[in-house]
């Protein structure tokens, strides 16, 4: 049966997180059991893509909200292989991505017994083109070094978009 939980991690974890730090706790559990985590990270060109993590350093790239449509790529196929190998897997995504994964695995007759999923609350995600156009307009010829959609500069309840480049930081 599906369940919904509220969670709040310790402040040091929450400062790096977007929504209470639950993902860190859940993914720690999976990684300690030798499993893998699938989540989204920014590429060097600021695209948002799904990636696999097998340790905390790789997993930490997934922390933080990314209000941009992400590319699934071959993630469902990779998760199927992990589950066939009897590995524990954590997949975090929007409700439609989680549903897509579950339908894919069912169609391929792959057991989901060792699959954990976390559905994010989805507010709708803009296309990657909107994101790229925004960056091109405000950060032309600058190398983006970090993006935080929920920076806590103005407090825990007043989030700000923070973008760091090789020339400046905008918040």
PDB file of C-alpha atoms in Angstrom:
ATOM      1  CA  UNK A   1       0.000   0.000   0.000  1.00  0.00           C
ATOM      2  CA  UNK A   2       1.211   3.498  -0.777  1.00  0.00           C
ATOM      3  CA  UNK A   3       1.878   5.798   2.139  1.00  0.00           C
ATOM      4  CA  UNK A   4       2.687   9.467   2.567  1.00  0.00           C
ATOM      5  CA  UNK A   5       5.062  10.756   5.234  1.00  0.00           C
ATOM      6  CA  UNK A   6       6.264  14.108   6.530  1.00  0.00           C
ATOM      7  CA  UNK A   7       9.931  14.349   7.492  1.00  0.00           C
ATOM      8  CA  UNK A   8      12.466  16.864   8.738  1.00  0.00           C
ATOM      9  CA  UNK A   9      16.171  16.003   8.993  1.00  0.00           C
ATOM     10  CA  UNK A  10      18.749  17.778  11.173  1.00  0.00           C
ATOM     11  CA  UNK A  11      19.606  21.381  10.212  1.00  0.00           C
ATOM     12  CA  UNK A  12      23.050  20.565   8.733  1.00  0.00           C
ATOM     13  CA  UNK A  13      21.376  18.223   6.224  1.00  0.00           C
ATOM     14  CA  UNK A  14      18.398  20.526   5.606  1.00  0.00           C
ATOM     15  CA  UNK A  15      20.700  23.452   4.730  1.00  0.00           C
ATOM     16  CA  UNK A  16      21.868  21.502   1.659  1.00  0.00           C
ATOM     17  CA  UNK A  17      18.402  20.173   0.862  1.00  0.00           C
ATOM     18  CA  UNK A  18      15.210  21.597  -0.545  1.00  0.00           C
ATOM     19  CA  UNK A  19      12.442  19.791   1.252  1.00  0.00           C
ATOM     20  CA  UNK A  20      13.387  18.673   4.730  1.00  0.00           C
ATOM     21  CA  UNK A  21      16.296  16.366   3.947  1.00  0.00           C
ATOM     22  CA  UNK A  22      14.254  13.154   3.709  1.00  0.00           C
ATOM     23  CA  UNK A  23      16.008  12.162   0.488  1.00  0.00           C
ATOM     24  CA  UNK A  24      19.385  12.070   2.243  1.00  0.00           C
ATOM     25  CA  UNK A  25      18.097   9.722   4.952  1.00  0.00           C
ATOM     26  CA  UNK A  26      16.309   7.397   2.510  1.00  0.00           C
ATOM     27  CA  UNK A  27      19.227   7.282   0.085  1.00  0.00           C
ATOM     28  CA  UNK A  28      21.707   6.637   2.923  1.00  0.00           C
ATOM     29  CA  UNK A  29      19.660   3.546   3.801  1.00  0.00           C
ATOM     30  CA  UNK A  30      19.736   2.293   0.199  1.00  0.00           C
ATOM     31  CA  UNK A  31      23.450   3.004  -0.287  1.00  0.00           C
ATOM     32  CA  UNK A  32      24.412   1.306   2.996  1.00  0.00           C
ATOM     33  CA  UNK A  33      22.622  -1.804   1.743  1.00  0.00           C
ATOM     34  CA  UNK A  34      24.736  -1.791  -1.451  1.00  0.00           C
ATOM     35  CA  UNK A  35      21.943  -0.394  -3.596  1.00  0.00           C
ATOM     36  CA  UNK A  36      21.876   2.420  -6.104  1.00  0.00           C
ATOM     37  CA  UNK A  37      20.010   5.700  -6.311  1.00  0.00           C
ATOM     38  CA  UNK A  38      18.641   7.388  -9.413  1.00  0.00           C
ATOM     39  CA  UNK A  39      17.949  11.106  -9.349  1.00  0.00           C
ATOM     40  CA  UNK A  40      18.510  14.292 -11.305  1.00  0.00           C
ATOM     41  CA  UNK A  41      21.603  16.439 -11.538  1.00  0.00           C
ATOM     42  CA  UNK A  42      22.766  19.382 -13.610  1.00  0.00           C
ATOM     43  CA  UNK A  43      25.262  18.678 -16.370  1.00  0.00           C
ATOM     44  CA  UNK A  44      28.102  21.069 -17.215  1.00  0.00           C
ATOM     45  CA  UNK A  45      25.774  22.670 -19.779  1.00  0.00           C
ATOM     46  CA  UNK A  46      22.994  23.100 -17.170  1.00  0.00           C
ATOM     47  CA  UNK A  47      20.777  20.365 -18.596  1.00  0.00           C
ATOM     48  CA  UNK A  48      18.887  18.331 -15.989  1.00  0.00           C
ATOM     49  CA  UNK A  49      19.378  14.601 -16.492  1.00  0.00           C
ATOM     50  CA  UNK A  50      18.839  11.415 -14.525  1.00  0.00           C
ATOM     51  CA  UNK A  51      21.978   9.782 -13.229  1.00  0.00           C
ATOM     52  CA  UNK A  52      22.901   6.776 -11.117  1.00  0.00           C
ATOM     53  CA  UNK A  53      24.696   7.050  -7.776  1.00  0.00           C
ATOM     54  CA  UNK A  54      26.329   4.239  -5.822  1.00  0.00           C
ATOM     55  CA  UNK A  55      27.949   6.378  -3.114  1.00  0.00           C
ATOM     56  CA  UNK A  56      27.168   9.510  -1.112  1.00  0.00           C
ATOM     57  CA  UNK A  57      29.414  11.778  -3.199  1.00  0.00           C
ATOM     58  CA  UNK A  58      27.567  10.838  -6.400  1.00  0.00           C
ATOM     59  CA  UNK A  59      24.223  11.018  -4.591  1.00  0.00           C
ATOM     60  CA  UNK A  60      24.873  14.538  -3.319  1.00  0.00           C
ATOM     61  CA  UNK A  61      24.669  15.823  -6.920  1.00  0.00           C
ATOM     62  CA  UNK A  62      20.942  15.016  -6.736  1.00  0.00           C
ATOM     63  CA  UNK A  63      20.271  17.279  -3.742  1.00  0.00           C
ATOM     64  CA  UNK A  64      18.222  20.402  -4.319  1.00  0.00           C
ATOM     65  CA  UNK A  65      15.193  21.204  -6.455  1.00  0.00           C
ATOM     66  CA  UNK A  66      15.524  21.531 -10.187  1.00  0.00           C
ATOM     67  CA  UNK A  67      12.504  23.272 -11.654  1.00  0.00           C
ATOM     68  CA  UNK A  68      13.224  22.098 -15.189  1.00  0.00           C
ATOM     69  CA  UNK A  69      12.029  19.045 -17.130  1.00  0.00           C
ATOM     70  CA  UNK A  70      14.595  16.284 -16.776  1.00  0.00           C
ATOM     71  CA  UNK A  71      15.786  13.797 -19.347  1.00  0.00           C
ATOM     72  CA  UNK A  72      15.095  10.156 -18.456  1.00  0.00           C
ATOM     73  CA  UNK A  73      17.467   8.755 -21.103  1.00  0.00           C
ATOM     74  CA  UNK A  74      18.083   5.045 -20.429  1.00  0.00           C
ATOM     75  CA  UNK A  75      17.283   5.265 -16.712  1.00  0.00           C
ATOM     76  CA  UNK A  76      14.326   2.850 -16.776  1.00  0.00           C
ATOM     77  CA  UNK A  77      16.447   0.275 -18.621  1.00  0.00           C
ATOM     78  CA  UNK A  78      19.295   0.695 -16.092  1.00  0.00           C
ATOM     79  CA  UNK A  79      16.901   0.319 -13.158  1.00  0.00           C
ATOM     80  CA  UNK A  80      15.498  -2.855 -14.717  1.00  0.00           C
ATOM     81  CA  UNK A  81      19.015  -4.317 -14.909  1.00  0.00           C
ATOM     82  CA  UNK A  82      19.714  -3.376 -11.271  1.00  0.00           C
ATOM     83  CA  UNK A  83      16.482  -5.004 -10.100  1.00  0.00           C
ATOM     84  CA  UNK A  84      17.138  -8.150 -12.157  1.00  0.00           C
ATOM     85  CA  UNK A  85      20.480  -8.335 -10.338  1.00  0.00           C
ATOM     86  CA  UNK A  86      18.533  -8.279  -7.048  1.00  0.00           C
ATOM     87  CA  UNK A  87      19.917  -4.901  -6.037  1.00  0.00           C
ATOM     88  CA  UNK A  88      17.964  -2.374  -4.006  1.00  0.00           C
ATOM     89  CA  UNK A  89      17.092   0.729  -6.050  1.00  0.00           C
ATOM     90  CA  UNK A  90      15.804   4.165  -5.072  1.00  0.00           C
ATOM     91  CA  UNK A  91      14.182   6.249  -7.825  1.00  0.00           C
ATOM     92  CA  UNK A  92      13.135   9.832  -7.139  1.00  0.00           C
ATOM     93  CA  UNK A  93      11.146  11.820  -9.677  1.00  0.00           C
ATOM     94  CA  UNK A  94       7.888  13.495 -10.498  1.00  0.00           C
ATOM     95  CA  UNK A  95       4.706  11.426 -10.143  1.00  0.00           C
ATOM     96  CA  UNK A  96       4.484  10.894 -13.912  1.00  0.00           C
ATOM     97  CA  UNK A  97       8.107   9.670 -14.032  1.00  0.00           C
ATOM     98  CA  UNK A  98       7.508   7.249 -11.142  1.00  0.00           C
ATOM     99  CA  UNK A  99       4.357   5.989 -12.862  1.00  0.00           C
ATOM    100  CA  UNK A 100       6.258   5.589 -16.132  1.00  0.00           C
ATOM    101  CA  UNK A 101       8.943   3.536 -14.379  1.00  0.00           C
ATOM    102  CA  UNK A 102       6.398   1.280 -12.700  1.00  0.00           C
ATOM    103  CA  UNK A 103       4.534   0.706 -15.977  1.00  0.00           C
ATOM    104  CA  UNK A 104       7.813  -0.062 -17.761  1.00  0.00           C
ATOM    105  CA  UNK A 105       8.870  -2.585 -15.121  1.00  0.00           C
ATOM    106  CA  UNK A 106       5.432  -4.233 -15.139  1.00  0.00           C
ATOM    107  CA  UNK A 107       5.499  -4.529 -18.939  1.00  0.00           C
ATOM    108  CA  UNK A 108       8.978  -6.117 -18.736  1.00  0.00           C
ATOM    109  CA  UNK A 109       7.803  -8.417 -15.887  1.00  0.00           C
ATOM    110  CA  UNK A 110      10.566  -7.158 -13.581  1.00  0.00           C
ATOM    111  CA  UNK A 111       9.939  -7.494  -9.850  1.00  0.00           C
ATOM    112  CA  UNK A 112       9.645  -4.234  -7.934  1.00  0.00           C
ATOM    113  CA  UNK A 113      10.158  -5.907  -4.555  1.00  0.00           C
ATOM    114  CA  UNK A 114      13.521  -4.126  -4.052  1.00  0.00           C
ATOM    115  CA  UNK A 115      12.408  -0.809  -5.593  1.00  0.00           C
ATOM    116  CA  UNK A 116      11.787   2.284  -3.483  1.00  0.00           C
ATOM    117  CA  UNK A 117      10.245   5.309  -5.163  1.00  0.00           C
ATOM    118  CA  UNK A 118       9.831   8.866  -3.993  1.00  0.00           C
ATOM    119  CA  UNK A 119       7.332  11.054  -5.840  1.00  0.00           C
ATOM    120  CA  UNK A 120       8.116  14.750  -5.649  1.00  0.00           C
ATOM    121  CA  UNK A 121       5.289  17.227  -5.324  1.00  0.00           C
ATOM    122  CA  UNK A 122       5.016  18.486  -8.865  1.00  0.00           C
ATOM    123  CA  UNK A 123       4.178  22.125  -9.508  1.00  0.00           C
ATOM    124  CA  UNK A 124       4.661  21.660 -13.236  1.00  0.00           C
ATOM    125  CA  UNK A 125       8.074  21.860 -14.794  1.00  0.00           C
ATOM    126  CA  UNK A 126       9.046  24.231 -17.594  1.00  0.00           C
ATOM    127  CA  UNK A 127      10.779  22.954 -20.685  1.00  0.00           C
ATOM    128  CA  UNK A 128      14.569  22.899 -20.875  1.00  0.00           C
ATOM    129  CA  UNK A 129      14.317  25.563 -23.607  1.00  0.00           C
ATOM    130  CA  UNK A 130      12.747  28.066 -21.177  1.00  0.00           C
ATOM    131  CA  UNK A 131      15.600  27.410 -18.738  1.00  0.00           C
ATOM    132  CA  UNK A 132      18.279  27.751 -21.442  1.00  0.00           C
ATOM    133  CA  UNK A 133      16.693  30.969 -22.764  1.00  0.00           C
ATOM    134  CA  UNK A 134      16.693  32.410 -19.233  1.00  0.00           C
ATOM    135  CA  UNK A 135      20.364  31.566 -18.734  1.00  0.00           C
ATOM    136  CA  UNK A 136      21.308  32.903 -22.176  1.00  0.00           C
ATOM    137  CA  UNK A 137      19.469  36.167 -21.505  1.00  0.00           C
ATOM    138  CA  UNK A 138      20.908  36.918 -18.074  1.00  0.00           C
ATOM    139  CA  UNK A 139      24.229  35.067 -18.114  1.00  0.00           C
ATOM    140  CA  UNK A 140      25.443  35.357 -21.700  1.00  0.00           C
ATOM    141  CA  UNK A 141      29.105  34.320 -22.104  1.00  0.00           C
ATOM    142  CA  UNK A 142      29.363  33.305 -18.445  1.00  0.00           C
ATOM    143  CA  UNK A 143      30.178  29.842 -17.150  1.00  0.00           C
ATOM    144  CA  UNK A 144      27.478  28.696 -14.706  1.00  0.00           C
ATOM    145  CA  UNK A 145      29.199  27.036 -11.744  1.00  0.00           C
ATOM    146  CA  UNK A 146      26.238  26.414  -9.392  1.00  0.00           C
ATOM    147  CA  UNK A 147      22.447  26.694  -9.304  1.00  0.00           C
ATOM    148  CA  UNK A 148      20.234  26.586  -6.217  1.00  0.00           C
ATOM    149  CA  UNK A 149      16.513  27.056  -6.786  1.00  0.00           C
ATOM    150  CA  UNK A 150      15.810  27.224  -3.029  1.00  0.00           C
ATOM    151  CA  UNK A 151      18.721  29.134  -1.515  1.00  0.00           C
ATOM    152  CA  UNK A 152      18.131  29.998   2.139  1.00  0.00           C
ATOM    153  CA  UNK A 153      19.909  33.398   2.057  1.00  0.00           C
ATOM    154  CA  UNK A 154      16.676  35.109   3.100  1.00  0.00           C
ATOM    155  CA  UNK A 155      15.662  32.420   5.610  1.00  0.00           C
ATOM    156  CA  UNK A 156      14.056  29.000   5.696  1.00  0.00           C
ATOM    157  CA  UNK A 157      10.676  30.313   4.509  1.00  0.00           C
ATOM    158  CA  UNK A 158      11.798  32.841   1.876  1.00  0.00           C
ATOM    159  CA  UNK A 159      13.679  30.928  -0.773  1.00  0.00           C
ATOM    160  CA  UNK A 160      15.648  32.617  -3.542  1.00  0.00           C
ATOM    161  CA  UNK A 161      17.116  31.510  -6.848  1.00  0.00           C
ATOM    162  CA  UNK A 162      20.913  31.628  -6.586  1.00  0.00           C
ATOM    163  CA  UNK A 163      23.091  31.266  -9.672  1.00  0.00           C
ATOM    164  CA  UNK A 164      26.866  31.421  -9.444  1.00  0.00           C
ATOM    165  CA  UNK A 165      29.075  31.977 -12.471  1.00  0.00           C
ATOM    166  CA  UNK A 166      32.760  32.396 -13.103  1.00  0.00           C
ATOM    167  CA  UNK A 167      32.163  36.181 -12.863  1.00  0.00           C
ATOM    168  CA  UNK A 168      29.467  36.789 -10.220  1.00  0.00           C
ATOM    169  CA  UNK A 169      26.769  35.394  -7.968  1.00  0.00           C
ATOM    170  CA  UNK A 170      23.134  36.363  -8.507  1.00  0.00           C
ATOM    171  CA  UNK A 171      20.598  35.822  -5.726  1.00  0.00           C
TER     172      UNK A 171
END
